[in-house]
CSV table of C-alpha atoms in Angstrom, one decimal:
chain,number,residue,atom,x,y,z
S,1,MET,CA,-233.9,-53.4,45.8
S,2,ALA,CA,-232.4,-55.6,43.1
S,3,VAL,CA,-230.8,-59.1,43.1
S,4,LYS,CA,-227.0,-58.8,43.5
S,5,PRO,CA,-224.8,-61.4,41.7
S,6,ILE,CA,-221.5,-61.9,43.6
S,7,VAL,CA,-218.4,-64.0,43.1
S,8,LEU,CA,-217.6,-67.0,45.3
S,9,GLU,CA,-215.2,-65.4,47.7
S,10,LYS,CA,-217.8,-62.8,48.7
S,11,PHE,CA,-220.5,-65.5,48.8
S,12,LEU,CA,-218.5,-67.6,51.2
S,13,GLU,CA,-217.8,-64.6,53.4
S,14,LEU,CA,-221.5,-63.8,53.7
S,15,SER,CA,-222.4,-67.4,54.2
S,16,VAL,CA,-220.8,-67.3,57.7
S,17,ASP,CA,-223.6,-65.1,58.9
S,18,HIS,CA,-226.4,-65.5,56.4
S,19,PRO,CA,-228.3,-68.6,55.1
S,20,VAL,CA,-227.5,-70.2,51.8
S,21,LEU,CA,-230.4,-71.5,49.8
S,22,ASP,CA,-229.6,-74.3,47.3
S,23,VAL,CA,-232.4,-74.3,44.7
S,24,ARG,CA,-231.2,-77.4,42.8
S,25,SER,CA,-233.3,-80.5,42.9
S,26,PRO,CA,-233.5,-82.7,46.0
S,27,ALA,CA,-231.3,-85.4,44.4
S,28,GLU,CA,-228.6,-82.9,43.5
S,29,TYR,CA,-228.6,-81.5,47.0
S,30,ALA,CA,-228.6,-85.0,48.6
S,31,HIS,CA,-225.6,-86.0,46.5
S,32,ALA,CA,-223.5,-83.0,47.6
S,33,HIS,CA,-223.9,-79.4,48.5
S,34,ILE,CA,-222.2,-76.4,50.0
S,35,PRO,CA,-221.8,-77.3,53.7
S,36,GLY,CA,-224.5,-75.5,55.8
S,37,ALA,CA,-226.7,-74.7,52.8
S,38,TYR,CA,-230.5,-75.3,53.0
S,39,SER,CA,-232.4,-77.1,50.3
S,40,LEU,CA,-235.1,-75.0,48.7
S,41,PRO,CA,-235.6,-76.8,45.4
S,42,LEU,CA,-237.3,-74.9,42.5
S,43,PHE,CA,-238.2,-78.3,40.9
S,44,ASN,CA,-238.4,-81.7,42.3
S,45,ASP,CA,-236.4,-84.5,40.6
S,46,GLU,CA,-239.1,-85.4,38.1
S,47,GLU,CA,-239.9,-81.8,37.2
S,48,ARG,CA,-236.2,-81.1,36.7
S,49,LYS,CA,-236.1,-84.0,34.2
S,50,VAL,CA,-239.1,-82.8,32.3
S,51,VAL,CA,-237.9,-79.2,32.0
S,52,GLY,CA,-234.4,-80.4,31.0
S,53,THR,CA,-235.8,-82.7,28.3
S,54,ALA,CA,-238.0,-79.8,26.9
S,55,TYR,CA,-234.9,-77.6,26.8
S,56,LYS,CA,-232.9,-80.1,24.8
S,57,GLN,CA,-235.6,-81.5,22.5
S,58,GLU,CA,-237.9,-78.5,22.0
S,59,SER,CA,-236.7,-75.0,22.9
S,60,ARG,CA,-235.5,-72.8,25.7
S,61,GLU,CA,-238.8,-70.9,25.6
S,62,GLN,CA,-240.9,-74.1,26.0
S,63,ALA,CA,-238.7,-75.2,28.9
S,64,ILE,CA,-239.3,-71.9,30.6
S,65,LYS,CA,-243.1,-72.1,30.1
S,66,ILE,CA,-243.2,-75.6,31.6
S,67,GLY,CA,-241.0,-74.4,34.5
S,68,LEU,CA,-243.4,-71.5,35.2
S,69,ASP,CA,-246.2,-74.0,35.5
S,70,TYR,CA,-244.3,-75.8,38.2
S,71,PHE,CA,-243.0,-72.6,39.8
S,72,GLY,CA,-246.3,-70.7,40.2
S,73,PRO,CA,-248.1,-72.9,42.7
S,74,LYS,CA,-244.9,-73.1,44.9
S,75,MET,CA,-244.2,-69.3,45.2
S,76,ARG,CA,-246.0,-68.7,48.5
S,77,ARG,CA,-244.6,-71.8,50.1
S,78,MET,CA,-241.0,-70.9,49.0
S,79,VAL,CA,-241.3,-67.5,50.5
S,80,GLU,CA,-242.6,-68.9,53.8
S,81,VAL,CA,-239.8,-71.5,54.0
S,82,ALA,CA,-237.3,-68.7,53.4
S,83,GLU,CA,-238.9,-66.7,56.2
S,84,GLY,CA,-238.7,-69.7,58.5
S,85,ILE,CA,-235.0,-70.3,57.7
S,86,LEU,CA,-234.2,-66.6,58.4
S,87,SER,CA,-236.1,-66.8,61.7
S,88,GLN,CA,-234.3,-70.0,62.7
S,89,GLN,CA,-230.9,-68.7,61.9
S,90,GLY,CA,-231.7,-65.4,63.8
S,91,LYS,CA,-232.6,-67.3,66.9
S,92,SER,CA,-229.4,-69.5,66.8
S,93,ALA,CA,-227.1,-66.5,66.1
S,94,SER,CA,-224.9,-65.6,69.1
S,95,THR,CA,-225.2,-61.9,68.3
S,96,PRO,CA,-228.4,-61.3,66.2
S,97,ASN,CA,-228.3,-58.2,64.1
S,98,PRO,CA,-231.7,-56.9,62.9
S,99,GLN,CA,-230.2,-54.8,60.2
S,100,THR,CA,-228.7,-57.8,58.4
S,101,SER,CA,-231.3,-60.4,59.2
S,102,ASN,CA,-233.1,-60.0,55.8
S,103,ILE,CA,-230.2,-61.3,53.7
S,104,LEU,CA,-230.4,-64.5,51.7
S,105,LEU,CA,-227.8,-66.2,49.5
S,106,VAL,CA,-229.1,-68.2,46.5
S,107,HIS,CA,-227.5,-70.5,44.1
S,108,CYS,CA,-228.3,-73.3,41.5
S,109,TRP,CA,-225.9,-75.4,39.4
S,110,ARG,CA,-224.5,-72.8,37.0
S,111,GLY,CA,-226.0,-69.6,38.3
S,112,GLY,CA,-228.7,-69.7,35.6
S,113,MET,CA,-232.5,-69.6,35.4
S,114,ARG,CA,-233.3,-71.6,38.5
S,115,SER,CA,-231.4,-69.3,40.9
S,116,ALA,CA,-232.5,-66.2,38.9
S,117,GLY,CA,-236.2,-67.2,39.2
S,118,VAL,CA,-236.1,-67.9,43.0
S,119,ALA,CA,-234.0,-64.8,43.6
S,120,TRP,CA,-236.5,-62.7,41.7
S,121,LEU,CA,-239.3,-64.0,43.8
S,122,LEU,CA,-237.5,-63.5,47.1
S,123,ASP,CA,-236.3,-60.0,46.1
S,124,LEU,CA,-239.9,-59.1,45.0
S,125,TYR,CA,-241.1,-60.1,48.5
S,126,GLY,CA,-238.6,-57.8,50.1
S,127,PHE,CA,-235.5,-59.9,51.0
S,128,GLU,CA,-232.0,-58.7,50.2
S,129,VAL,CA,-230.9,-61.4,47.8
S,130,TYR,CA,-227.4,-62.3,46.5
S,131,THR,CA,-226.8,-64.9,43.9
S,132,LEU,CA,-223.6,-66.9,43.2
S,133,VAL,CA,-222.0,-66.1,39.9
S,134,GLY,CA,-221.3,-69.5,38.3
S,135,GLY,CA,-223.4,-71.4,40.8
S,136,TYR,CA,-222.5,-74.6,42.5
S,137,LYS,CA,-220.2,-75.4,39.6
S,138,SER,CA,-217.9,-72.4,40.6
S,139,PHE,CA,-217.9,-73.7,44.2
S,140,ARG,CA,-216.7,-77.1,42.9
S,141,HIS,CA,-213.9,-75.4,41.0
S,142,PHE,CA,-212.9,-73.7,44.2
S,143,VAL,CA,-212.9,-77.1,46.1
S,144,VAL,CA,-210.6,-78.8,43.6
S,145,GLU,CA,-208.3,-75.8,43.6
S,146,THR,CA,-208.2,-75.7,47.4
S,147,PHE,CA,-206.4,-79.1,47.6
S,148,THR,CA,-203.6,-77.9,45.3
S,149,ARG,CA,-202.7,-75.0,47.6
S,150,GLN,CA,-199.8,-75.3,49.9
S,151,TRP,CA,-200.8,-76.0,53.5
S,152,SER,CA,-198.8,-75.9,56.7
S,153,MET,CA,-199.6,-79.1,58.5
S,154,LYS,CA,-198.3,-81.3,61.3
S,155,VAL,CA,-199.2,-85.0,61.1
S,156,LEU,CA,-200.0,-87.0,64.2
S,157,GLY,CA,-198.9,-90.6,63.8
S,158,GLY,CA,-199.3,-93.6,66.0
S,159,TYR,CA,-200.4,-97.3,65.8
S,160,THR,CA,-204.0,-98.2,66.0
S,161,GLY,CA,-205.3,-97.8,69.6
S,162,SER,CA,-203.1,-94.8,70.4
S,163,GLY,CA,-206.1,-92.5,71.0
S,164,LYS,CA,-205.1,-90.1,68.2
S,165,THR,CA,-208.6,-88.7,67.7
S,166,ALA,CA,-209.0,-87.9,71.4
S,167,ILE,CA,-205.5,-86.3,71.3
S,168,LEU,CA,-206.5,-84.1,68.4
S,169,GLU,CA,-209.6,-83.0,70.2
S,170,LYS,CA,-207.5,-82.0,73.2
S,171,ILE,CA,-205.0,-80.2,71.1
S,172,GLU,CA,-207.8,-78.2,69.5
S,173,ARG,CA,-209.2,-77.2,72.9
S,174,LEU,CA,-205.7,-76.0,73.8
S,175,GLY,CA,-205.8,-73.6,70.9
S,176,ASP,CA,-204.1,-75.4,67.9
S,177,SER,CA,-206.1,-75.8,64.7
S,178,VAL,CA,-207.1,-79.3,63.7
S,179,ILE,CA,-208.5,-81.0,60.6
S,180,ASP,CA,-210.3,-84.2,61.6
S,181,LEU,CA,-210.5,-86.3,58.4
S,182,GLU,CA,-212.2,-89.2,60.1
S,183,LYS,CA,-214.9,-86.9,61.6
S,184,LEU,CA,-215.6,-85.5,58.1
S,185,ALA,CA,-215.7,-89.0,56.6
S,186,PHE,CA,-217.9,-90.5,59.4
S,187,HIS,CA,-215.4,-93.3,59.6
S,188,LYS,CA,-212.5,-94.2,62.0
S,189,GLY,CA,-210.3,-95.6,59.2
S,190,SER,CA,-210.0,-99.3,60.0
S,191,ALA,CA,-212.2,-102.3,59.0
S,192,PHE,CA,-214.1,-101.5,62.2
S,193,GLY,CA,-214.3,-97.8,61.5
S,194,HIS,CA,-217.9,-97.7,60.4
S,195,LEU,CA,-219.2,-99.1,63.7
S,196,GLY,CA,-221.4,-96.6,65.5
S,197,GLN,CA,-221.0,-94.1,62.7
S,198,PRO,CA,-223.6,-92.5,60.4
S,199,GLU,CA,-223.6,-93.4,56.7
S,200,GLN,CA,-220.6,-91.9,55.0
S,201,PRO,CA,-221.1,-88.9,52.8
S,202,SER,CA,-220.5,-89.0,49.0
S,203,GLN,CA,-217.0,-88.5,47.8
S,204,GLU,CA,-218.0,-85.1,46.5
S,205,MET,CA,-219.6,-84.0,49.8
S,206,PHE,CA,-216.5,-85.1,51.8
S,207,GLU,CA,-214.4,-82.9,49.5
S,208,ASN,CA,-216.8,-80.0,50.0
S,209,LYS,CA,-216.6,-80.3,53.8
S,210,LEU,CA,-212.8,-80.6,53.7
S,211,ALA,CA,-212.4,-77.6,51.5
S,212,ILE,CA,-214.6,-75.4,53.7
S,213,GLU,CA,-212.6,-76.6,56.8
S,214,LEU,CA,-209.4,-75.6,55.1
S,215,ASN,CA,-210.8,-72.4,53.8
S,216,ASN,CA,-211.8,-71.4,57.4
S,217,LEU,CA,-208.2,-71.6,58.4
S,218,SER,CA,-207.4,-68.7,56.2
S,219,GLY,CA,-210.5,-66.7,57.3
S,220,LYS,CA,-211.4,-65.7,53.8
S,221,GLY,CA,-213.2,-67.1,50.8
S,222,GLY,CA,-210.2,-68.6,49.1
S,223,GLY,CA,-208.2,-67.6,46.1
S,224,GLU,CA,-205.0,-65.7,45.6
S,225,ASN,CA,-205.9,-62.9,48.0
S,226,SER,CA,-206.6,-65.2,51.0
S,227,ALA,CA,-204.8,-64.6,54.2
S,228,ILE,CA,-201.9,-66.9,55.1
S,229,PRO,CA,-203.5,-70.2,56.3
S,230,GLN,CA,-203.0,-71.2,59.9
S,231,PRO,CA,-200.8,-74.3,60.5
S,232,PHE,CA,-202.9,-77.3,61.6
S,233,TRP,CA,-202.7,-80.9,62.9
S,234,VAL,CA,-204.1,-83.8,60.9
S,235,GLU,CA,-204.1,-87.5,61.8
S,236,ASP,CA,-201.8,-89.8,59.7
S,237,GLU,CA,-204.3,-91.7,57.5
S,238,SER,CA,-204.2,-94.1,54.6
S,239,TRP,CA,-205.4,-92.7,51.3
S,240,ARG,CA,-208.8,-94.4,51.8
S,241,ILE,CA,-211.0,-93.8,54.8
S,242,GLY,CA,-213.8,-96.3,54.5
S,243,ASN,CA,-215.3,-95.6,51.1
S,244,ILE,CA,-213.8,-92.1,51.0
S,245,LEU,CA,-210.6,-91.2,49.2
S,246,VAL,CA,-208.5,-88.3,50.5
S,247,PRO,CA,-207.9,-85.9,47.5
S,248,GLN,CA,-204.5,-86.9,46.0
S,249,PRO,CA,-202.9,-83.4,46.0
S,250,PHE,CA,-203.8,-82.9,49.7
S,251,TYR,CA,-202.8,-86.5,50.6
S,252,LYS,CA,-199.4,-86.0,49.0
S,253,GLN,CA,-198.8,-83.0,51.2
S,254,MET,CA,-199.7,-85.1,54.2
S,255,ARG,CA,-197.1,-87.7,53.2
S,256,SER,CA,-194.4,-85.0,53.1
S,257,ALA,CA,-195.3,-83.0,56.2
S,258,PRO,CA,-193.6,-83.3,59.5
S,259,CYS,CA,-194.9,-86.4,61.3
S,260,TYR,CA,-194.9,-87.0,65.1
S,261,PHE,CA,-195.2,-90.7,65.9
S,262,LEU,CA,-196.8,-91.4,69.3
S,263,ASP,CA,-195.1,-94.6,70.4
S,264,ILE,CA,-197.3,-96.4,73.0
S,265,PRO,CA,-196.8,-100.0,74.3
S,266,PHE,CA,-198.9,-102.7,72.6
S,267,SER,CA,-200.5,-103.8,75.9
S,268,GLU,CA,-201.8,-100.3,76.6
S,269,ARG,CA,-203.2,-99.9,73.1
S,270,LEU,CA,-204.9,-103.3,73.3
S,271,GLN,CA,-206.8,-102.4,76.4
S,272,TYR,CA,-207.9,-99.1,74.9
S,273,ILE,CA,-209.2,-100.9,71.8
S,274,VAL,CA,-211.0,-103.6,73.8
S,275,LYS,CA,-212.7,-100.9,75.8
S,276,ASP,CA,-213.6,-99.0,72.7
S,277,TYR,CA,-215.0,-101.9,70.6
S,278,GLY,CA,-215.8,-104.4,73.3
S,279,LYS,CA,-219.5,-103.5,73.5
S,280,ALA,CA,-220.0,-103.7,69.7
S,281,ASP,CA,-222.3,-106.2,68.2
S,282,ARG,CA,-220.4,-109.5,67.7
S,283,GLU,CA,-221.9,-110.1,64.2
S,284,ASN,CA,-220.7,-106.7,63.1
S,285,LEU,CA,-217.2,-107.4,64.4
S,286,ILE,CA,-217.1,-110.8,62.6
S,287,SER,CA,-218.2,-109.1,59.4
S,288,ALA,CA,-215.5,-106.6,59.7
S,289,VAL,CA,-212.9,-109.3,60.2
S,290,LEU,CA,-214.1,-111.1,57.1
S,291,ARG,CA,-213.6,-107.9,55.0
S,292,ILE,CA,-209.8,-108.1,55.7
S,293,GLN,CA,-209.4,-111.8,55.6
S,294,LYS,CA,-207.3,-111.8,52.4
S,295,ARG,CA,-204.7,-109.7,53.9
S,296,LEU,CA,-205.1,-111.0,57.4
S,297,GLY,CA,-204.7,-114.6,56.3
S,298,GLY,CA,-206.9,-117.7,56.7
S,299,LEU,CA,-205.5,-119.0,60.0
S,300,GLU,CA,-205.5,-115.6,61.7
S,301,THR,CA,-209.0,-114.8,60.4
S,302,LYS,CA,-210.3,-118.1,61.7
S,303,THR,CA,-208.6,-117.6,65.1
S,304,ALA,CA,-209.9,-114.1,65.5
S,305,ILE,CA,-213.5,-115.1,64.7
S,306,ASN,CA,-213.3,-118.0,67.1
S,307,CYS,CA,-212.2,-115.6,69.8
S,308,LEU,CA,-215.1,-113.3,69.1
S,309,VAL,CA,-217.6,-116.2,69.1
S,310,GLU,CA,-216.2,-117.3,72.5
S,311,ASN,CA,-216.4,-113.7,73.8
S,312,ASP,CA,-212.6,-113.4,74.0
S,313,ILE,CA,-212.5,-109.8,72.7
S,314,GLU,CA,-208.9,-109.3,73.9
S,315,GLY,CA,-207.7,-112.4,72.1
S,316,ALA,CA,-209.4,-111.3,68.9
S,317,PHE,CA,-208.1,-107.7,69.0
S,318,SER,CA,-204.6,-108.9,69.9
S,319,ILE,CA,-204.5,-110.6,66.5
S,320,LEU,CA,-206.0,-107.6,64.7
S,321,LEU,CA,-203.8,-105.1,66.4
S,322,LYS,CA,-200.6,-107.0,65.3
S,323,TYR,CA,-202.0,-107.0,61.7
S,324,TYR,CA,-202.7,-103.2,61.7
S,325,ASP,CA,-199.3,-102.5,63.4
S,326,LYS,CA,-197.5,-104.3,60.5
S,327,TRP,CA,-199.4,-102.4,57.8
S,328,TYR,CA,-199.1,-99.0,59.6
S,329,LEU,CA,-195.4,-99.4,60.1
S,330,LYS,CA,-195.0,-100.1,56.4
S,331,GLY,CA,-196.9,-97.0,55.4
S,332,LEU,CA,-195.1,-94.8,58.0
S,333,TYR,CA,-191.7,-95.2,56.4
S,334,SER,CA,-192.9,-95.1,52.8
S,335,ARG,CA,-193.4,-91.3,52.8
S,336,GLU,CA,-192.6,-88.8,50.1
S,337,PRO,CA,-188.9,-88.6,49.2
S,338,GLY,CA,-187.1,-85.7,51.0
S,339,CYS,CA,-189.7,-85.3,53.7
S,340,PRO,CA,-188.6,-84.6,57.3
S,341,PRO,CA,-187.7,-87.7,59.3
S,342,VAL,CA,-190.5,-89.1,61.5
S,343,VAL,CA,-190.2,-87.8,65.1
S,344,ASN,CA,-190.7,-90.6,67.7
S,345,VAL,CA,-192.6,-89.5,70.8
S,346,PRO,CA,-192.5,-92.3,73.5
S,347,ALA,CA,-195.5,-92.4,75.8
S,348,ASN,CA,-196.3,-94.8,78.6
S,349,SER,CA,-200.1,-95.1,78.2
S,350,VAL,CA,-203.2,-94.0,76.2
S,351,ASP,CA,-203.8,-90.8,78.0
S,352,PRO,CA,-205.0,-88.0,75.6
S,353,VAL,CA,-204.5,-85.2,78.1
S,354,ARG,CA,-200.9,-86.1,79.0
S,355,ASN,CA,-200.0,-87.2,75.5
S,356,SER,CA,-201.3,-84.0,73.9
S,357,GLN,CA,-199.1,-82.0,76.2
S,358,LEU,CA,-196.2,-84.4,75.4
S,359,LEU,CA,-196.6,-83.7,71.7
S,360,LEU,CA,-196.8,-79.9,72.2
S,361,ASN,CA,-193.7,-80.0,74.4
S,362,THR,CA,-191.9,-81.9,71.7
S,363,MET,CA,-192.8,-79.1,69.3
S,364,ASN,CA,-191.2,-76.5,71.6
């Protein structure tokens, strides 16, 4: 056998069924990586720094010699880890195929010496190894290009407390495609959106996850020869979701796509919000209010906090919901020039099952 270099499109196709091994340093992987990839670092962070310094200040040959000193003692362990990953993936596969269970996909930053070294070792041991031409850098080019492609999307609008996330989940179960930006960002969008959520990914990692989600809609590895992407639903979001920014070319398409505004009475949404956040830690809620105090205003901030201190959750969120309604309404009608008019969809209550069907009926 021999190591087979392949382009990104083929690499992503194979990654659906076979493990991807990211041999960059732990810090590089932790910052951002191809979604689903396993970390199998050739060098740790300090070793990478030493090798890189030798490459710049001494010579390529000296850097390789130092790298070999680090690599040698790790060889057996790296092979064993790769075996474990293949075994784990084989057990989790819905339809295991023994004839293809020996395939590994390997990449580093540029498709250079790190991936070449690890791929050589794994090939020598007997795995069928493919390396990514251009490495992770080529994947990042693909990510950026993905957001400039034209996508067919339908935007679900609605004031805070309309249960939009639950509606998207129901719509997806009914068979329509959905891109859940808040799920990818680990944040619900408002000042309270971080409560009960994991730490947000880096901006780069969010973009990687979004690009793969979009790519999956076309069923191929991206590029000019991709299949026509499926239309999908996305929630009407602001440009910023917590600390994450929605990529500008993609966000511009969101602001010009057809928008279906689910219009639910204030009282119904208030009860839904109180139920959702009512059990949250009071100190966390107060901290969230303080983060928006400049826009909320001094008096409203003070009143909302007093309500929280006195355990009047409904009173506090009544103030906050009016604030968010005002800002959302302003954004709703400041969409891209020439975009389709917003379609108003009246609903009596926050009922994801009924409201998802109401939206789909409006489409037909």
